Tab-separated table of C-alpha atoms and ligand atoms in Angstrom:
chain	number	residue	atom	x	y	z
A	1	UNK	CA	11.157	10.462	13.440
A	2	UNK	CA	8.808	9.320	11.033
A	3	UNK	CA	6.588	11.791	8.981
A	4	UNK	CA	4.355	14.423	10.224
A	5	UNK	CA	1.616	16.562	8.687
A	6	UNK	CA	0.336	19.492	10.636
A	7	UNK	CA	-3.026	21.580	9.254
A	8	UNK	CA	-1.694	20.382	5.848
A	9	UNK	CA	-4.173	21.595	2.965
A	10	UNK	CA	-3.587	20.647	-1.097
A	11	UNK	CA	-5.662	22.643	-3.184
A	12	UNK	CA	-5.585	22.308	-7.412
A	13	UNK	CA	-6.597	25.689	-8.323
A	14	UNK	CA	-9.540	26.407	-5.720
A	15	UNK	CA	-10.747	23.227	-5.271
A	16	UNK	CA	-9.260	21.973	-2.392
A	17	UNK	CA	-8.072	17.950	-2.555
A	18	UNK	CA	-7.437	17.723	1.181
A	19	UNK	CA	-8.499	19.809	3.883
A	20	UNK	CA	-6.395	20.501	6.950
A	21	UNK	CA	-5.217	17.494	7.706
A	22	UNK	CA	-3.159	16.278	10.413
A	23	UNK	CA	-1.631	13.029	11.164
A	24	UNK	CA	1.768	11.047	12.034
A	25	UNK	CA	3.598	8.276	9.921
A	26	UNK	CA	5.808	5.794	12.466
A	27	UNK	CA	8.607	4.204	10.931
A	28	UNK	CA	8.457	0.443	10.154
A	29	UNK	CA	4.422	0.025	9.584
A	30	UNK	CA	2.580	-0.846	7.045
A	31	UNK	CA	-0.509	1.665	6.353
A	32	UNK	CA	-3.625	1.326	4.157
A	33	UNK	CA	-4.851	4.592	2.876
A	34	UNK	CA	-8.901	3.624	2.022
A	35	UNK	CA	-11.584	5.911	0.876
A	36	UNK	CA	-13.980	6.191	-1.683
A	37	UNK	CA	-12.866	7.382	-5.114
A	38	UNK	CA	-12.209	10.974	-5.339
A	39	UNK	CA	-11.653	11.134	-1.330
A	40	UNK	CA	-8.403	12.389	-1.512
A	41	UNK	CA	-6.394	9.277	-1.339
A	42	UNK	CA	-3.962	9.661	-4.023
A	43	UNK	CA	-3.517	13.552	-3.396
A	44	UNK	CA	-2.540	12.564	0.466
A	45	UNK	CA	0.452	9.844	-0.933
A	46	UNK	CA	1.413	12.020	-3.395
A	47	UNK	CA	2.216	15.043	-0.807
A	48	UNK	CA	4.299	12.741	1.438
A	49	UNK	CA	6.441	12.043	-2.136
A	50	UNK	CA	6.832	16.144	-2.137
A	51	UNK	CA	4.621	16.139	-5.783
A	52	UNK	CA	1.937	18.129	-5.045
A	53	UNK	CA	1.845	22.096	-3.409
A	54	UNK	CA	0.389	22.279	0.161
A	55	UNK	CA	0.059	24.650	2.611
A	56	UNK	CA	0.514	24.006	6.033
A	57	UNK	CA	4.078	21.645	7.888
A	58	UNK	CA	5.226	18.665	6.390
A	59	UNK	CA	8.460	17.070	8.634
A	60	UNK	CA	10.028	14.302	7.318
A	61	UNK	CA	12.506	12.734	9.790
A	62	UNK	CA	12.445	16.078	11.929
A	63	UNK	CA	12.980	18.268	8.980
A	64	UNK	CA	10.529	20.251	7.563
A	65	UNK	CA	9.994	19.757	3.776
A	66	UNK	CA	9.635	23.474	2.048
A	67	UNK	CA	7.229	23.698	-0.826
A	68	UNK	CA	9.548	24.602	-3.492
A	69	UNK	CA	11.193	21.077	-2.863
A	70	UNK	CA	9.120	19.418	-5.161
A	71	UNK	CA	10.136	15.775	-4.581
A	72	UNK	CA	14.352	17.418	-4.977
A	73	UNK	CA	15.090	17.035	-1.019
A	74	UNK	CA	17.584	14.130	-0.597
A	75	UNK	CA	15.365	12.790	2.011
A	76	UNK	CA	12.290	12.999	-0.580
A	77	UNK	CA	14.357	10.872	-2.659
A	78	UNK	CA	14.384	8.046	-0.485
A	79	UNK	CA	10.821	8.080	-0.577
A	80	UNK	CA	10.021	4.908	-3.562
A	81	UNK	CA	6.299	5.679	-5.334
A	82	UNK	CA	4.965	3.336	-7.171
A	83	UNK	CA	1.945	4.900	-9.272
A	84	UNK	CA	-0.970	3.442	-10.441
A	85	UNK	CA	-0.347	0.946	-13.617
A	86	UNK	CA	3.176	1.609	-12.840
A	87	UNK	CA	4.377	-0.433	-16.351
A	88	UNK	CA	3.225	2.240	-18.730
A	89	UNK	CA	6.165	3.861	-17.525
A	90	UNK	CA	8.564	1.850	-19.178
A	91	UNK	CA	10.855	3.382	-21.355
A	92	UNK	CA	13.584	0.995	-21.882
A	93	UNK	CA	14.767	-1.608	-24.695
A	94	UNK	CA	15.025	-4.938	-22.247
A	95	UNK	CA	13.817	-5.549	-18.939
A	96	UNK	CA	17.374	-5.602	-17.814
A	97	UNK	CA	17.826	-1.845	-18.181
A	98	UNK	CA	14.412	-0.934	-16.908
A	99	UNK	CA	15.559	-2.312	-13.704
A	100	UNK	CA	19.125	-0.881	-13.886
A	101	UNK	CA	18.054	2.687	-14.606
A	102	UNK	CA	17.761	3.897	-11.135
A	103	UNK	CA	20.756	2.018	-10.102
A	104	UNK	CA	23.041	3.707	-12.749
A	105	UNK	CA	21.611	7.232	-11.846
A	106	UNK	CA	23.068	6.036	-8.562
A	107	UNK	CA	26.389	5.869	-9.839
A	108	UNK	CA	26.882	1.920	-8.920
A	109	UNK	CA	29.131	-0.338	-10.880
A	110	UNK	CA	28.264	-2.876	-14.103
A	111	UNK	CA	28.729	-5.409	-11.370
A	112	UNK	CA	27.251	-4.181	-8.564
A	113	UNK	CA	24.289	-3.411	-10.431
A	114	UNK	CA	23.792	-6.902	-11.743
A	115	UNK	CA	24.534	-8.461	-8.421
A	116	UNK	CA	21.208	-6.220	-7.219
A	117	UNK	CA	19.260	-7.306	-9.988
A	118	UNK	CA	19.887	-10.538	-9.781
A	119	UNK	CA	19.234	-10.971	-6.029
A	120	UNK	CA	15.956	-8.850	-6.604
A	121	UNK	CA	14.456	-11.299	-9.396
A	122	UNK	CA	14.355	-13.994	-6.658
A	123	UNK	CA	12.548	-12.245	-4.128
A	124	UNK	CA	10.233	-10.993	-6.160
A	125	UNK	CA	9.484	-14.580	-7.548
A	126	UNK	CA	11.105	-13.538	-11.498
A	127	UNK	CA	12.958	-15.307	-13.867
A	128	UNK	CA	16.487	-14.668	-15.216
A	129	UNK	CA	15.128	-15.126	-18.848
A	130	UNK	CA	13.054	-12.384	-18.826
A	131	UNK	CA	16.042	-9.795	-18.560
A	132	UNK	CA	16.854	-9.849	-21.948
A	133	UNK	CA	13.120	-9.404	-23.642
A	134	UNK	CA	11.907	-6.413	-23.977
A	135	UNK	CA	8.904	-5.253	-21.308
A	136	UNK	CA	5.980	-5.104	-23.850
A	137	UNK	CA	6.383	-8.457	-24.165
A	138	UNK	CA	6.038	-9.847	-20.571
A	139	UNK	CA	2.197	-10.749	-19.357
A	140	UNK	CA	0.594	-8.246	-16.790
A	141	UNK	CA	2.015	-9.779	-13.847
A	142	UNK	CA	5.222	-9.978	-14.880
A	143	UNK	CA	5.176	-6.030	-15.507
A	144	UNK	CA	3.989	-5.121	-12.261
A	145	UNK	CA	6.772	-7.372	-10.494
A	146	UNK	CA	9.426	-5.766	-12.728
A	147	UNK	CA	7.724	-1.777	-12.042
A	148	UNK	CA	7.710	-2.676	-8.273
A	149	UNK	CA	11.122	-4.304	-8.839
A	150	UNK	CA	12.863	-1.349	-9.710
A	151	UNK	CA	11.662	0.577	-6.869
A	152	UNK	CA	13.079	-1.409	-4.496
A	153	UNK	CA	16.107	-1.512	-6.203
A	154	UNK	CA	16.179	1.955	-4.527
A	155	UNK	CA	16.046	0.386	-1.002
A	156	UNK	CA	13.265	3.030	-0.169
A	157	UNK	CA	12.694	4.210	3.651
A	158	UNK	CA	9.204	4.845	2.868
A	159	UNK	CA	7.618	2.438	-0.083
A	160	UNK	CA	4.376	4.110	-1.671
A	161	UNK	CA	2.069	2.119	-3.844
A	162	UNK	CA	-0.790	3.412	-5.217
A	163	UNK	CA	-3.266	0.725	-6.223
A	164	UNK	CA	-0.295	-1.962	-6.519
A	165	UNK	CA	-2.592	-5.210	-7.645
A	166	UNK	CA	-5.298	-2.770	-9.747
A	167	UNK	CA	-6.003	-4.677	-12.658
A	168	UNK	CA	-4.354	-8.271	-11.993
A	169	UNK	CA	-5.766	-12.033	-12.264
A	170	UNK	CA	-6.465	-12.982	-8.209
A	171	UNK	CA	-3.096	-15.287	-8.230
A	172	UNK	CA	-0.778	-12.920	-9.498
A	173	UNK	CA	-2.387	-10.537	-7.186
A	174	UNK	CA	-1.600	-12.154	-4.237
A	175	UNK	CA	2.034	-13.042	-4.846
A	176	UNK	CA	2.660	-9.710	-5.504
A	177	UNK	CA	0.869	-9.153	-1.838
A	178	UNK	CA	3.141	-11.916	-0.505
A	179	UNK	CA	6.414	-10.712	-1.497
A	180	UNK	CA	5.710	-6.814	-0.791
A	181	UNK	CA	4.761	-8.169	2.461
A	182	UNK	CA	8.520	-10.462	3.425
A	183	UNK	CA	10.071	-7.599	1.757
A	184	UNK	CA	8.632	-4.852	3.958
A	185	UNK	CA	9.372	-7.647	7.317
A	186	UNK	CA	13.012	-8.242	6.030
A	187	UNK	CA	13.626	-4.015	5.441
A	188	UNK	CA	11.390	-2.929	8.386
A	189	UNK	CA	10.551	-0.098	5.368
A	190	UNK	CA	7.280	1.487	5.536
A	191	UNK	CA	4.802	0.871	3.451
A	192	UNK	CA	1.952	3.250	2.356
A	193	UNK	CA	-0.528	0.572	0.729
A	194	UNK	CA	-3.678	2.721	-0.849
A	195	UNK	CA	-5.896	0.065	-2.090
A	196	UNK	CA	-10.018	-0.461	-2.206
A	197	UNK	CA	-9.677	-4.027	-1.515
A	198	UNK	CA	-10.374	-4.230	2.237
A	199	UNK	CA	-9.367	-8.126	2.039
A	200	UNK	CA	-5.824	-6.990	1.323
A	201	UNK	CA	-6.058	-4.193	4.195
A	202	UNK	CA	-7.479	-6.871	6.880
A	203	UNK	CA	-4.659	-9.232	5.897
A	204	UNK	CA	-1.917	-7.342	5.602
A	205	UNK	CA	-2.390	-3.753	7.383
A	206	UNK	CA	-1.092	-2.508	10.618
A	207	UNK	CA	-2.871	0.108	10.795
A	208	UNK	CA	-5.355	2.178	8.440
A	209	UNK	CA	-5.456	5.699	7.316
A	210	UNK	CA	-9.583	6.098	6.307
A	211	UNK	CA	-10.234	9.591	4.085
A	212	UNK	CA	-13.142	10.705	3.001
A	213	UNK	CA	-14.035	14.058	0.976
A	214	UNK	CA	-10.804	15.775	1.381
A	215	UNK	CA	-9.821	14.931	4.948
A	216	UNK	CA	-8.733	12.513	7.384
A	217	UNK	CA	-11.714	10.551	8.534
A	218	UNK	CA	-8.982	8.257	11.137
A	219	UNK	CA	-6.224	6.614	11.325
A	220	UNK	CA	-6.259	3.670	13.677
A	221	UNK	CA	-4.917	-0.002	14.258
A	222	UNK	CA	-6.234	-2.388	12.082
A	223	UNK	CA	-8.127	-4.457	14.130
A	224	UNK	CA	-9.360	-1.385	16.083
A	225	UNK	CA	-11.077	-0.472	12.335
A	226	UNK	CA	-12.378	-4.230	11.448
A	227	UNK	CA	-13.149	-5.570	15.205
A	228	UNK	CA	-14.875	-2.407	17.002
A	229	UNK	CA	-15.077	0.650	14.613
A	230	UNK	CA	-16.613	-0.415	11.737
A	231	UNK	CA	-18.938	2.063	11.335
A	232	UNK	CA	-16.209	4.026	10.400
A	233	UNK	CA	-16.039	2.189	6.966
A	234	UNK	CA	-19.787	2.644	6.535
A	235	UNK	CA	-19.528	6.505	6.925
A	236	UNK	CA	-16.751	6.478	4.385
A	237	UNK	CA	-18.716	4.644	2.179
A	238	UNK	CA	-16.578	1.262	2.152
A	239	UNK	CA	-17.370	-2.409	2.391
A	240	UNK	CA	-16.837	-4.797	5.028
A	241	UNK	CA	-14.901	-7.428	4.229
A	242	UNK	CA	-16.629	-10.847	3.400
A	243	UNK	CA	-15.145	-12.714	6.040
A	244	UNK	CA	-16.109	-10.421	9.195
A	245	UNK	CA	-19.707	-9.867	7.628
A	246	UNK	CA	-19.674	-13.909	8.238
A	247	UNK	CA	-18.688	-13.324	11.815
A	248	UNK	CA	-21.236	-10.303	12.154
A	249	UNK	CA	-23.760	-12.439	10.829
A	250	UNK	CA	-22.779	-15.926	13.043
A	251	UNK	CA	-22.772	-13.437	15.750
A	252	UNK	CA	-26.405	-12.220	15.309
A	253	UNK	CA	-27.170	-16.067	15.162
A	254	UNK	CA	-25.937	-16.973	18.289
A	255	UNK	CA	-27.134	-13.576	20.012
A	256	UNK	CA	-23.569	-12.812	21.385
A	257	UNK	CA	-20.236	-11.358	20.271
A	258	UNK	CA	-17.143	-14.275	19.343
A	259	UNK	CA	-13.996	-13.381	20.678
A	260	UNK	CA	-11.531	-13.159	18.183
A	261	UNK	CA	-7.845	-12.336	18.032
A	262	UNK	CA	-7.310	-10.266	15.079
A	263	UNK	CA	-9.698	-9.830	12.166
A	264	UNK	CA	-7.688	-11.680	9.341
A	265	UNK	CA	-9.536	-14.370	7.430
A	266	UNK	CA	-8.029	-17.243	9.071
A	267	UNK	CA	-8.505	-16.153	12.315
A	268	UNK	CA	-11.837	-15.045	11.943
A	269	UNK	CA	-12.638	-18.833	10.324
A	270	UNK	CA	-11.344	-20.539	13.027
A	271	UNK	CA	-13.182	-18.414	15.234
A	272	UNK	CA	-17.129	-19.338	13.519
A	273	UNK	CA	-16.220	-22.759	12.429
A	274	UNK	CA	-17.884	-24.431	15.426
A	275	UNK	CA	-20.449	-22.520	14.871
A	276	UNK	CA	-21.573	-23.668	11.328
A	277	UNK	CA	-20.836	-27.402	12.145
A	278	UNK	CA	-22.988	-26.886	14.883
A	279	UNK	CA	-25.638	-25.580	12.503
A	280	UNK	CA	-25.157	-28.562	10.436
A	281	UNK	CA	-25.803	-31.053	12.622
A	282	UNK	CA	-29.165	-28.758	13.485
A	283	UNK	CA	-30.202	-29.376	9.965
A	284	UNK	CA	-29.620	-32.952	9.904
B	1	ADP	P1	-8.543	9.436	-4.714
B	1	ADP	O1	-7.127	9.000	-4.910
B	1	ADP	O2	-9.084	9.094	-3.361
B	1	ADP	O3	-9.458	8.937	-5.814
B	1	ADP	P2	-7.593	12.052	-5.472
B	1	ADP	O4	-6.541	12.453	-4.520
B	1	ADP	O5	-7.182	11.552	-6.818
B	1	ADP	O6	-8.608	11.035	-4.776
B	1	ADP	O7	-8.551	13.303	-5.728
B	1	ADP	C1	-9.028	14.140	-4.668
B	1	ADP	C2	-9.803	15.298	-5.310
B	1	ADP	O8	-8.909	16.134	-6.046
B	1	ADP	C3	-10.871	14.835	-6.291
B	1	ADP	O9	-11.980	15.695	-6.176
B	1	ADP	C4	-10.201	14.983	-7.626
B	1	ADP	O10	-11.150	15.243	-8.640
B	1	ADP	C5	-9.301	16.193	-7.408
B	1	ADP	N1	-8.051	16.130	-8.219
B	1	ADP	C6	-7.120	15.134	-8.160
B	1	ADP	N2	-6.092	15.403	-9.000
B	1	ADP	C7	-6.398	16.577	-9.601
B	1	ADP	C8	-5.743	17.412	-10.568
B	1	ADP	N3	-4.550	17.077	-11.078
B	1	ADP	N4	-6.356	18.564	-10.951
B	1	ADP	C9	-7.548	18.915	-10.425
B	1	ADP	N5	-8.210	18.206	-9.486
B	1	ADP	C10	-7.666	17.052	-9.094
């Protein structure tokens, strides 16, 4: 199950986007897609969504996905993108039919439809009021929770989102992060997450998808990427997060590796704290 890409290449006109690549989606994970700009990242989401021409095999659930498809395929469909700045794509009067669009397409009832909405604006922290304005005139955050909203409306299989957080204040950032994230546990959807914040991808990723010029550079477990390959982030031309430079740098202190469970911030916190009180009593 799951999706597959075999000696997939995506080329606009001759210049080719990505190069023979070759990897496997599982069902239920959440995936960061990282790279530099221009590495192929957006090219590589937007062939799994059946958008872009490729040559090569692209199975999707055991099925191969023809060419011609174009993002048509019923199992395309359950595929939810969520592009870049998704809110200039609003083309309704009131937030209230921006959301029920999709559903309607669908064919579901007045009620049914409401029921949805209303169940969605609570999980993706929203309130009823805002149904009846009209989406120019909700603040930046609110946008992106009603764009993402209406995605999942759709009850994707596979949730795509391209740059979800680009552009927003650090808060409403991460309670976009948070809900995305109970949302994706609760569903057991997958999630293709391509971001350049490698905070987000240490916090929240299971495992990482790394491209660079055009082709798949690897696609390991998270804490594989952070805890043991990170060289693999300096040859793609990517940052370390802040919080494992810290350990890299308490490490070099001390003169010997910390053992640490997984490379998320708190763990990796609890990990050197010792070592900087230690330091500070040193000093005193
Ligand atoms: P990323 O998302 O990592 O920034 P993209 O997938 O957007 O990378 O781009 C990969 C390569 O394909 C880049 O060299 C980019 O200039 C090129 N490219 C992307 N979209 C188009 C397009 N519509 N027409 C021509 N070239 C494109």
């Amino acid at each position: 199950m799951g999706y597959q890409l075999k000696n997939v290449t995506v080329k606009y006109n001759e210049k080719i986007a990505l190069n023979n690549i070759s990897c496997a989606i599982e069902d239920g994970k959440w995936i960061a897609v990282i790279g530099k700009t221009g590495a192929g990242k957006s090219t590589f989401v937007q062939l799994l969504k059946g958008l872009v021409d490729f040559q090569g095999e692209y199975r999707l659930h055991n099925k191969p996905v023809k060419v011609s498809e174009k993002g048509k395929s019923p199992a395309l469909q359950d595929i939810g993108y969520v592009f870049q700045y998704p809110e200039h794509q609003f083309f309704e009067t009131t937030v209230y039919k921006e959301l029920a669009f999709g559903l309607k397409l669908l064919g579901q009832s007045e009620k049914a439809i409401k029921a949805s909405i209303f169940a969605m604006l609570a999980k993706v922290g929203l309130d009823e009021t805002i149904l009846t304005l009209a989406p120019f005139q909700l603040s930046g955050g609110q946008k992106r929770r009603v764009a993402i909203a209406s995605i999942l409306l759709m009850q994707p299989k596979l949730l795509i989102l391209d740059e979800p957080t680009a552009g927003l204040d650090p808060i409403s950032k991460l309670s976009i992060l948070h809900f995305l994230k109970e949302w994706h546990l609760e569903t057991k959807c997958t999630v293709l997450f391509v971001t350049h914040q490698m905070e987000d991808v240490a916090e929240y990723a299971d495992e990482v998808i790394v491209m660079q010029g055009g082709e798949l550079q690897g696609h390991l477990n998270t804490n594989q990427l952070f805890l043991q390959q990170s060289h693999i982030l300096s040859t793609a031309g990517l940052k370390t997060p802040d919080h494992l430079r810290l350990l890299n740098i308490v490490e070099q202190l001390i003169g010997e590796k910390i053992a640490v469970a997984n490379c998320k911030e708190q763990t990796i916190f609890t990990a050197v704290k010792p070592y900087l009180q230690f330091g500070r009593e040193l000093d005193a």
